[in-house]
Short mmCIF file of C-alpha atoms and ligand atoms in Angstrom, two decimals:
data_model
loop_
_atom_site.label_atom_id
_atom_site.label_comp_id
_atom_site.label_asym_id
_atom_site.label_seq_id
_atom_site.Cartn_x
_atom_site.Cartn_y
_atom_site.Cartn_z
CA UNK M 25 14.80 -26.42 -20.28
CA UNK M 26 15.41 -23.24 -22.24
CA UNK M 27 17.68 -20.69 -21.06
CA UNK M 28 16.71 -17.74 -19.19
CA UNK M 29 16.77 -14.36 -20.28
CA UNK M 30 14.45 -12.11 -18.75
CA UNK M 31 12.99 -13.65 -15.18
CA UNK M 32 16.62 -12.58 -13.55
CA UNK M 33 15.39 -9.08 -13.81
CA UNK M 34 12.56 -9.40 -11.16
CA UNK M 35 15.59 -10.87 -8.98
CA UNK M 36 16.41 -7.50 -6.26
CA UNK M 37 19.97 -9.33 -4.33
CA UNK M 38 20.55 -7.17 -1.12
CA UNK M 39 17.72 -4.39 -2.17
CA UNK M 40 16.97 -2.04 1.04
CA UNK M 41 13.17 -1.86 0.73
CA UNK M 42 10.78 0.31 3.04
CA UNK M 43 7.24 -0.88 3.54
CA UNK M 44 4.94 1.96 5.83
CA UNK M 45 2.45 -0.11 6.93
CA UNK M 46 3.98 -3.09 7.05
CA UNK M 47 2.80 -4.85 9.82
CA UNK M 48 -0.42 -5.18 8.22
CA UNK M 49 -2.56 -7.26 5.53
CA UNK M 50 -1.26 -6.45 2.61
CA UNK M 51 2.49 -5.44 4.34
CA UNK M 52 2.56 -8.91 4.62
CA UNK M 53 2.34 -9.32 0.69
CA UNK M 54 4.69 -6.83 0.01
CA UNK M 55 7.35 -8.25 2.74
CA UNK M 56 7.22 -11.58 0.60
CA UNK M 57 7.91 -10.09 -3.01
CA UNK M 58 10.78 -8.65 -0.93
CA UNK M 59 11.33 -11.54 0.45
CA UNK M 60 11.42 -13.71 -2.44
CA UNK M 61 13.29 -11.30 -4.96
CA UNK M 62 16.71 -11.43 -2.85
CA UNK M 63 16.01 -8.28 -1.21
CA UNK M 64 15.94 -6.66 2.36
CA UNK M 65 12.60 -5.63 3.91
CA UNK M 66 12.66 -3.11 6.07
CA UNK M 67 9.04 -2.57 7.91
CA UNK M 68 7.48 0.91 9.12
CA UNK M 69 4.51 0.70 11.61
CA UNK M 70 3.36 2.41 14.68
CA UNK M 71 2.12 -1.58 15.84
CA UNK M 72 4.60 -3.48 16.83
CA UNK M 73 2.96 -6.42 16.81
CA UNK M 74 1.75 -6.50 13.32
CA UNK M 75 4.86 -6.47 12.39
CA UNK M 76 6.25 -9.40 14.60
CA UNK M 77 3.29 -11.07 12.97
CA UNK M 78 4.75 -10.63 9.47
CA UNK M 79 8.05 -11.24 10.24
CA UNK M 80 7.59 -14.43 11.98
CA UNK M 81 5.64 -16.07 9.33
CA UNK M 82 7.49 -15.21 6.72
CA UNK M 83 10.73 -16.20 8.11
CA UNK M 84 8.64 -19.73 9.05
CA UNK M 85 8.02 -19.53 5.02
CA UNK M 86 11.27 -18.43 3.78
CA UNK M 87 13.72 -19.54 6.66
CA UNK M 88 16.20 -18.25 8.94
CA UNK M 89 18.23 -15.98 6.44
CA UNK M 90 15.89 -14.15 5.62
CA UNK M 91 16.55 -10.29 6.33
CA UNK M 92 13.41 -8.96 7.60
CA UNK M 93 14.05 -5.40 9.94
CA UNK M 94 11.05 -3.96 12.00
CA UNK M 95 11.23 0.28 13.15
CA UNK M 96 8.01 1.38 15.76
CA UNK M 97 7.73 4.31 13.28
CA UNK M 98 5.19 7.12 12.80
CA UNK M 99 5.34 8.01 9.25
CA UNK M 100 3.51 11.23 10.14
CA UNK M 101 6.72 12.42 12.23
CA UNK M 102 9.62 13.39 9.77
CA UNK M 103 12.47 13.12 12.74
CA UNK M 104 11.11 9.21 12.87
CA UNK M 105 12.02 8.64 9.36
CA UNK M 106 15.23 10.42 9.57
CA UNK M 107 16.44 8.31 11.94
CA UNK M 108 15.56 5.23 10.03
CA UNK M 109 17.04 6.74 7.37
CA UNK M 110 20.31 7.32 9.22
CA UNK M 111 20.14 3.39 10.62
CA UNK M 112 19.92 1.96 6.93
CA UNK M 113 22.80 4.30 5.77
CA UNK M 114 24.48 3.51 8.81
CA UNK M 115 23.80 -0.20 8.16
CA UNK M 116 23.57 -0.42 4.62
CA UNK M 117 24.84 2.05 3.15
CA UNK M 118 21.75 2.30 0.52
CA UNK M 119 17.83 2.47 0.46
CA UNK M 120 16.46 1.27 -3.26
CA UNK M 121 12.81 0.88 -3.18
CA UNK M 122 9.72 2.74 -0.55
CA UNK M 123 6.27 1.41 -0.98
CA UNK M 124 3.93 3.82 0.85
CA UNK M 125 1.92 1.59 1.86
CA UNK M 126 0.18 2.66 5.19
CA UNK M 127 -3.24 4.19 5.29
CA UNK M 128 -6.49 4.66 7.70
CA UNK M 129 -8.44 1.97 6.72
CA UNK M 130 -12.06 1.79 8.23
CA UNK M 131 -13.08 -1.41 7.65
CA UNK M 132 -17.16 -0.66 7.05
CA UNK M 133 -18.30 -3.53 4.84
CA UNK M 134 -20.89 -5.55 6.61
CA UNK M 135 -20.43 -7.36 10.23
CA UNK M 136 -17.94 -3.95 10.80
CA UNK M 137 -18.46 -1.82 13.48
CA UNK M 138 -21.04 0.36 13.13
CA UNK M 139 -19.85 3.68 11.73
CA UNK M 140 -22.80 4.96 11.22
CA UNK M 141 -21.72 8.49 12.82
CA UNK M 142 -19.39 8.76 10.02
CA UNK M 143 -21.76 10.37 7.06
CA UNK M 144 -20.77 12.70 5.19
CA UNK M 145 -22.60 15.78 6.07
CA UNK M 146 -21.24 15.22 10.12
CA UNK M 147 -17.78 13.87 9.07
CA UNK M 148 -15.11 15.14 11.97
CA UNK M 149 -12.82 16.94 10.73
CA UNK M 150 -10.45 15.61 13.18
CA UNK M 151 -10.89 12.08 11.50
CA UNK M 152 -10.11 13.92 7.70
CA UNK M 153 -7.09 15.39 9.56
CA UNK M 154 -6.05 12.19 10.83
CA UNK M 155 -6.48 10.35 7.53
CA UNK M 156 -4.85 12.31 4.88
CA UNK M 157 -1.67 13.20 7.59
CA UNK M 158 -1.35 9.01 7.09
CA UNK M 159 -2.27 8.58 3.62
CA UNK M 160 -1.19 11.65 2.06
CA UNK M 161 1.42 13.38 4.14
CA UNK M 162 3.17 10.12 5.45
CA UNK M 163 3.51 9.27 1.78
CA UNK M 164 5.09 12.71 1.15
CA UNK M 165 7.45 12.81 3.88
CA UNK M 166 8.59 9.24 3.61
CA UNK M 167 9.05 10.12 -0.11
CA UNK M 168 10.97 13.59 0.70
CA UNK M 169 13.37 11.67 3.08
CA UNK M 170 14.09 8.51 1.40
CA UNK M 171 13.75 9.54 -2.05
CA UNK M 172 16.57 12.52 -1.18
CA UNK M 173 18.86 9.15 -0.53
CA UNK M 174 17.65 7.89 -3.56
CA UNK M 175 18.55 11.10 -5.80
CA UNK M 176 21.90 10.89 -4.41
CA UNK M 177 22.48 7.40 -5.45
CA UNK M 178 20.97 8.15 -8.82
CA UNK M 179 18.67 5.28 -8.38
CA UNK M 180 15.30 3.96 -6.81
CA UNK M 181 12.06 3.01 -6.56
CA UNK M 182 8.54 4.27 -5.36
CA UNK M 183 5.60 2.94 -5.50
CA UNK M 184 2.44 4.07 -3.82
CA UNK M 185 -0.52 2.02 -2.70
CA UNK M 186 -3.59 3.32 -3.94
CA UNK M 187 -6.81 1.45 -4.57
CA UNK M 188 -9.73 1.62 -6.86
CA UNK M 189 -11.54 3.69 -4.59
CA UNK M 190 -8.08 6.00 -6.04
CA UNK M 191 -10.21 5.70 -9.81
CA UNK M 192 -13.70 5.13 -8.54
CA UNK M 193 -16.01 6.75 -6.27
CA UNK M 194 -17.35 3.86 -3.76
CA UNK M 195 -20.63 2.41 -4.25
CA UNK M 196 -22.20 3.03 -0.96
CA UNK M 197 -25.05 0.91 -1.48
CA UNK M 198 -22.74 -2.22 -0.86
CA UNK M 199 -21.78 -1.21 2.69
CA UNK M 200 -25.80 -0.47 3.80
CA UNK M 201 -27.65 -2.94 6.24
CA UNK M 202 -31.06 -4.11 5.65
CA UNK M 203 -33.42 -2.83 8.21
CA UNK M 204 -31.09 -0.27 10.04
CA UNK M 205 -32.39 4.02 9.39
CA UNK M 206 -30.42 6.37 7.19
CA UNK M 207 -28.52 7.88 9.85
CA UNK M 208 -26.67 4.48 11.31
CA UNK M 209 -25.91 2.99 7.65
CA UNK M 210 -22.02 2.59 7.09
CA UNK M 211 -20.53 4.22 4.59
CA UNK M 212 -16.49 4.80 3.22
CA UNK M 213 -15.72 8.02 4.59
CA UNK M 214 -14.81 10.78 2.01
CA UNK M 215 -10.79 10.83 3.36
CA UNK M 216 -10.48 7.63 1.62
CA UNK M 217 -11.43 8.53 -1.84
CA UNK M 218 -9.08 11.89 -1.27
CA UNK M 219 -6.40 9.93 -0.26
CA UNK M 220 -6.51 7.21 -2.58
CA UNK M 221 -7.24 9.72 -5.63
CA UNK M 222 -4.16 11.97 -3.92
CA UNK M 223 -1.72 9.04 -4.12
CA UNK M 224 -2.16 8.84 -8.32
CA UNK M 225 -1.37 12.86 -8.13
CA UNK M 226 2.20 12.34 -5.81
CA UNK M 227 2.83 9.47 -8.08
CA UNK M 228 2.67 11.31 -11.45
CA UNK M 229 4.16 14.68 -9.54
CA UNK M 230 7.41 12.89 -8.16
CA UNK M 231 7.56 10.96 -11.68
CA UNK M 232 8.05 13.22 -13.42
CA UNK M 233 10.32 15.33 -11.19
CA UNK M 234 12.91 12.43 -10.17
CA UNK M 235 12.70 11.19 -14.40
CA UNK M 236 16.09 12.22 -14.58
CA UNK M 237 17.33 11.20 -11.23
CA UNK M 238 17.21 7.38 -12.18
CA UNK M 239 14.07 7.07 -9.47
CA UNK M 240 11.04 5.28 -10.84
CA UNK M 241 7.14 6.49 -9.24
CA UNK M 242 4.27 4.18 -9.80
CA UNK M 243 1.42 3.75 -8.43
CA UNK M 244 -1.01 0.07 -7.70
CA UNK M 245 -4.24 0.53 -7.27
CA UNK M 246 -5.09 -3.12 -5.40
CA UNK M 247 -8.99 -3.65 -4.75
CA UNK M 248 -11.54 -6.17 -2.64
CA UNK M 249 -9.28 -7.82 -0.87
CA UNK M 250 -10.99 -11.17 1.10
CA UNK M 251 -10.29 -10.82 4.74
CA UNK M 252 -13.15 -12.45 6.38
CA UNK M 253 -16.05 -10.41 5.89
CA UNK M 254 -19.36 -12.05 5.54
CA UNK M 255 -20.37 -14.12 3.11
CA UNK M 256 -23.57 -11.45 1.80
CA UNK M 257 -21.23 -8.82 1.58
CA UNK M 258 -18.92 -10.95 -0.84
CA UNK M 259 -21.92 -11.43 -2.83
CA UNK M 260 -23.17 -7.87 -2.82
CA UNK M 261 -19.56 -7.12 -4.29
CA UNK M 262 -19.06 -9.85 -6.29
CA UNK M 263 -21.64 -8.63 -8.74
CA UNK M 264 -20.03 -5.54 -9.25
CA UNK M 265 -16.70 -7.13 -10.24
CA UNK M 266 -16.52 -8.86 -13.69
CA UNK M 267 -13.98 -11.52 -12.31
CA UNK M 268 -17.31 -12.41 -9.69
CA UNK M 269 -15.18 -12.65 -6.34
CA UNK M 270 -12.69 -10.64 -3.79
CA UNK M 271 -9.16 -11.03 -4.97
CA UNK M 272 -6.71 -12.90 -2.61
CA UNK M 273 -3.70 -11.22 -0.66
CA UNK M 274 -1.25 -13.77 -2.62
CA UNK M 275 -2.56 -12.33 -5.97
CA UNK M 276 -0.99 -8.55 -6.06
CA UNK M 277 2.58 -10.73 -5.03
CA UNK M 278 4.00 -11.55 -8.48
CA UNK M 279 2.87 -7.64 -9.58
CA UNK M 280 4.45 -5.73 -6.27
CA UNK M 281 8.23 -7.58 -7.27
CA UNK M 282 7.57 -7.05 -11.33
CA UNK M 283 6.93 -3.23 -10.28
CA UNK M 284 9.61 -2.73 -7.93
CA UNK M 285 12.68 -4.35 -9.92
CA UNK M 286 14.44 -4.11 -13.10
CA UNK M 287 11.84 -6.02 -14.69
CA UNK M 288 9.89 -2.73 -14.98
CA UNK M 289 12.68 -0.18 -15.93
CA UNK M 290 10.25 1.39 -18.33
CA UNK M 291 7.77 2.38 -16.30
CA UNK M 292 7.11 5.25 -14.23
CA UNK M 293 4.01 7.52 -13.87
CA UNK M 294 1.84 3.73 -14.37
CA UNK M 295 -1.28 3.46 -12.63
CA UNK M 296 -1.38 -0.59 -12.34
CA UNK M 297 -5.29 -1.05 -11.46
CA UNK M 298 -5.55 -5.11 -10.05
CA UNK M 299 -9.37 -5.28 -9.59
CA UNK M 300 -10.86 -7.87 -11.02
CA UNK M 301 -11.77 -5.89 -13.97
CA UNK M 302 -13.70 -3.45 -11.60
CA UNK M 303 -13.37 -0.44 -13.28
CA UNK M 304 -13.75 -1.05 -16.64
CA UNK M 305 -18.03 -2.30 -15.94
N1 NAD W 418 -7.51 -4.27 2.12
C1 NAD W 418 -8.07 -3.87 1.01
O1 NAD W 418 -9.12 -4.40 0.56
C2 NAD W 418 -7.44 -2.77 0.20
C3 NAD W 418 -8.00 -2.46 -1.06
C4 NAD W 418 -7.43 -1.43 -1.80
C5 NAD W 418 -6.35 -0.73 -1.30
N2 NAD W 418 -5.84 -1.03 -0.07
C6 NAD W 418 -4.72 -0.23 0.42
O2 NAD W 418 -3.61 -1.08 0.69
C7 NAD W 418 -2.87 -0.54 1.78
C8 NAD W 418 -2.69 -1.59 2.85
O3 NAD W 418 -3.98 -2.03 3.23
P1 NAD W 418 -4.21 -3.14 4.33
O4 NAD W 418 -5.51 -3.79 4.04
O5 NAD W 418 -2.98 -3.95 4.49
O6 NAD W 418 -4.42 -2.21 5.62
P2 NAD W 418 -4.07 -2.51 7.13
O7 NAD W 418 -4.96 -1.64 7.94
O8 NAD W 418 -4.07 -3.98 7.39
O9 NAD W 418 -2.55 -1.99 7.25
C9 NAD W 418 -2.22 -0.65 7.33
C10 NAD W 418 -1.08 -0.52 8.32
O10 NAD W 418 -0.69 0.86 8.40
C11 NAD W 418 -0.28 1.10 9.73
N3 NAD W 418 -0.29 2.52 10.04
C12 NAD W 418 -1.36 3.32 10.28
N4 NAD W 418 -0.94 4.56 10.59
C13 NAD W 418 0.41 4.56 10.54
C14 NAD W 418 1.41 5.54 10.79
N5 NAD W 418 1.09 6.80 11.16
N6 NAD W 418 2.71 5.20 10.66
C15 NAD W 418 3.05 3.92 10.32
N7 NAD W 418 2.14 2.95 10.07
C16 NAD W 418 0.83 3.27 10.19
C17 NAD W 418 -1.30 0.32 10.57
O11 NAD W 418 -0.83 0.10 11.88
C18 NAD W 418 -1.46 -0.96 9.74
O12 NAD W 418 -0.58 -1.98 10.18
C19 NAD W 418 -3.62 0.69 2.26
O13 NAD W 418 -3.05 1.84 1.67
C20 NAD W 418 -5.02 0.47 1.72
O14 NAD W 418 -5.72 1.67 1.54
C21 NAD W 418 -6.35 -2.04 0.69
#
């Protein structure tokens, strides 16, 4: 076997990595390139049990040593992050990488519930409120707080989980329902596209501010992820996507470590689009 150069860089040995979100689908993915690069993963939700979900199976995966910490956290509320902040100092004495990860995410592709009330026109502006303090401001605060650590340290990580609904606007006529009138079609509420499109602007923003600090921004725009939804919605999107299908939660795995460790030292300010070719039809 010929020796190895390179593949020890995607290796992150006692890393301190924050994941907002992490107790759900794709927190899951990100807890395993953790995982599996050496490092610590450290999850944010306000749902507990989403992330007793992840930990568990991943531990099952991965075994006993694996160092997988869980904070009930509201990413919205900068005293909550300050005190996980304080706990991994406390602990660790170091926080390397955030993924902002966490975001309102109304499922509305067919065999959802019916959010039919959510056009555009009569769009609550407590829902927009709600959405971009997640998506947006979370991502801001958790970036102010834990990227301050990382300034100090003269290294770390970011990287911010748009979508290609953060490139794209969505094509609406994949979420409609044969046979049901205008006004109770579903359709991807307007927040989403402003927080997914806001992400890319924090990312290049914070890039270029923290180039000198040693701290690395990038964003990953993951898209069409398969979680169950029925089988005439797949096809419906399948046609837009050159690839043909959904992508699988395994597939963004190998790109999340690559992105977060030394194997990308290069790169900051990246938009990494994983869609299937989506975006370029
Ligand atoms: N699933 C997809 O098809 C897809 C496609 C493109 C992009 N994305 C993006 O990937 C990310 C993860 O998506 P997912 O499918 O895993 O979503 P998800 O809904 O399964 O997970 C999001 C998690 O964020 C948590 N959360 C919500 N508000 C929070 C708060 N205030 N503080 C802390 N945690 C909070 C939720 O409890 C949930 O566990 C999101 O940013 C999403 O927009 C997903």
């Amino acid at each position: 076997m010929a020796k190895k150069i390179y593949t020890e860089r995607f290796e992150i040995p006692g890393k301190v990595c924050i994941v907002t979100g992490g107790g759900g689908l794709i927190g899951m993915k990100h807890c395993e390139a953790i995982v599996e690069g050496g490092g610590v993963a450290v999850l944010l939700d306000i749902v507990p049990e989403g992330m007793e979900r992840v930990k568990k199976s991943v531990t099952e995966e991965y075994g006993e040593d694996t160092r997988i910490e869980c904070f009930v956290t509201d990413i919205t509320k900068r005293e909550a992050l300050e005190k996980v902040r304080d706990s991994l100092l406390e602990k660790y004495g170091h926080i390397d990488v955030l993924i902002n990860n966490a975001a309102n995410n109304p499922k509305v592709e067919g065999g959802s519930k019916n959010l039919g009330a959510m056009r555009f026109h009569n769009f609550p502006v407590e829902l927009w409120d709600q959405d971009i303090a997640v998506g947006l401001t979370g991502a801001m605060l958790c970036a102010q707080v834990f990227g301050e650590v990382m300034e100090k340290q003269k290294s770390g990580v970011i990287l911010n989980i748009s979508s290609d609904y953060g490139l794209i606007a969505p094509d609406q006529r994949i979420y409609r329902k044969e046979g049901l009138p205008e006004e109770e079609q579903t359709i991807k509420p307007v927040s989403y596209s402003v927080v997914k499109h806001g992400l890319i602007g924090l990312t290049k923003y914070l890039a270029v501010y923290w180039a000198e600090k040693g701290i690395r921004v990038n964003t990953l725009c993951p898209a069409s992820l398969e979680n169950g939804q029925d089988p005439a919605f797949q096809e419906k999107i399948g046609k837009l996507i050159p690839l043909g299908r959904m992508s699988r939660p395994d597939e963004y795995v190998c790109t999340i470590l690559y992105m977060i460790s030394d194997a990308a030292t290069y790169m900051t300010g990246a938009t990494v689009v994983l869609d299937g070719g989506r975006t370029v039809w």
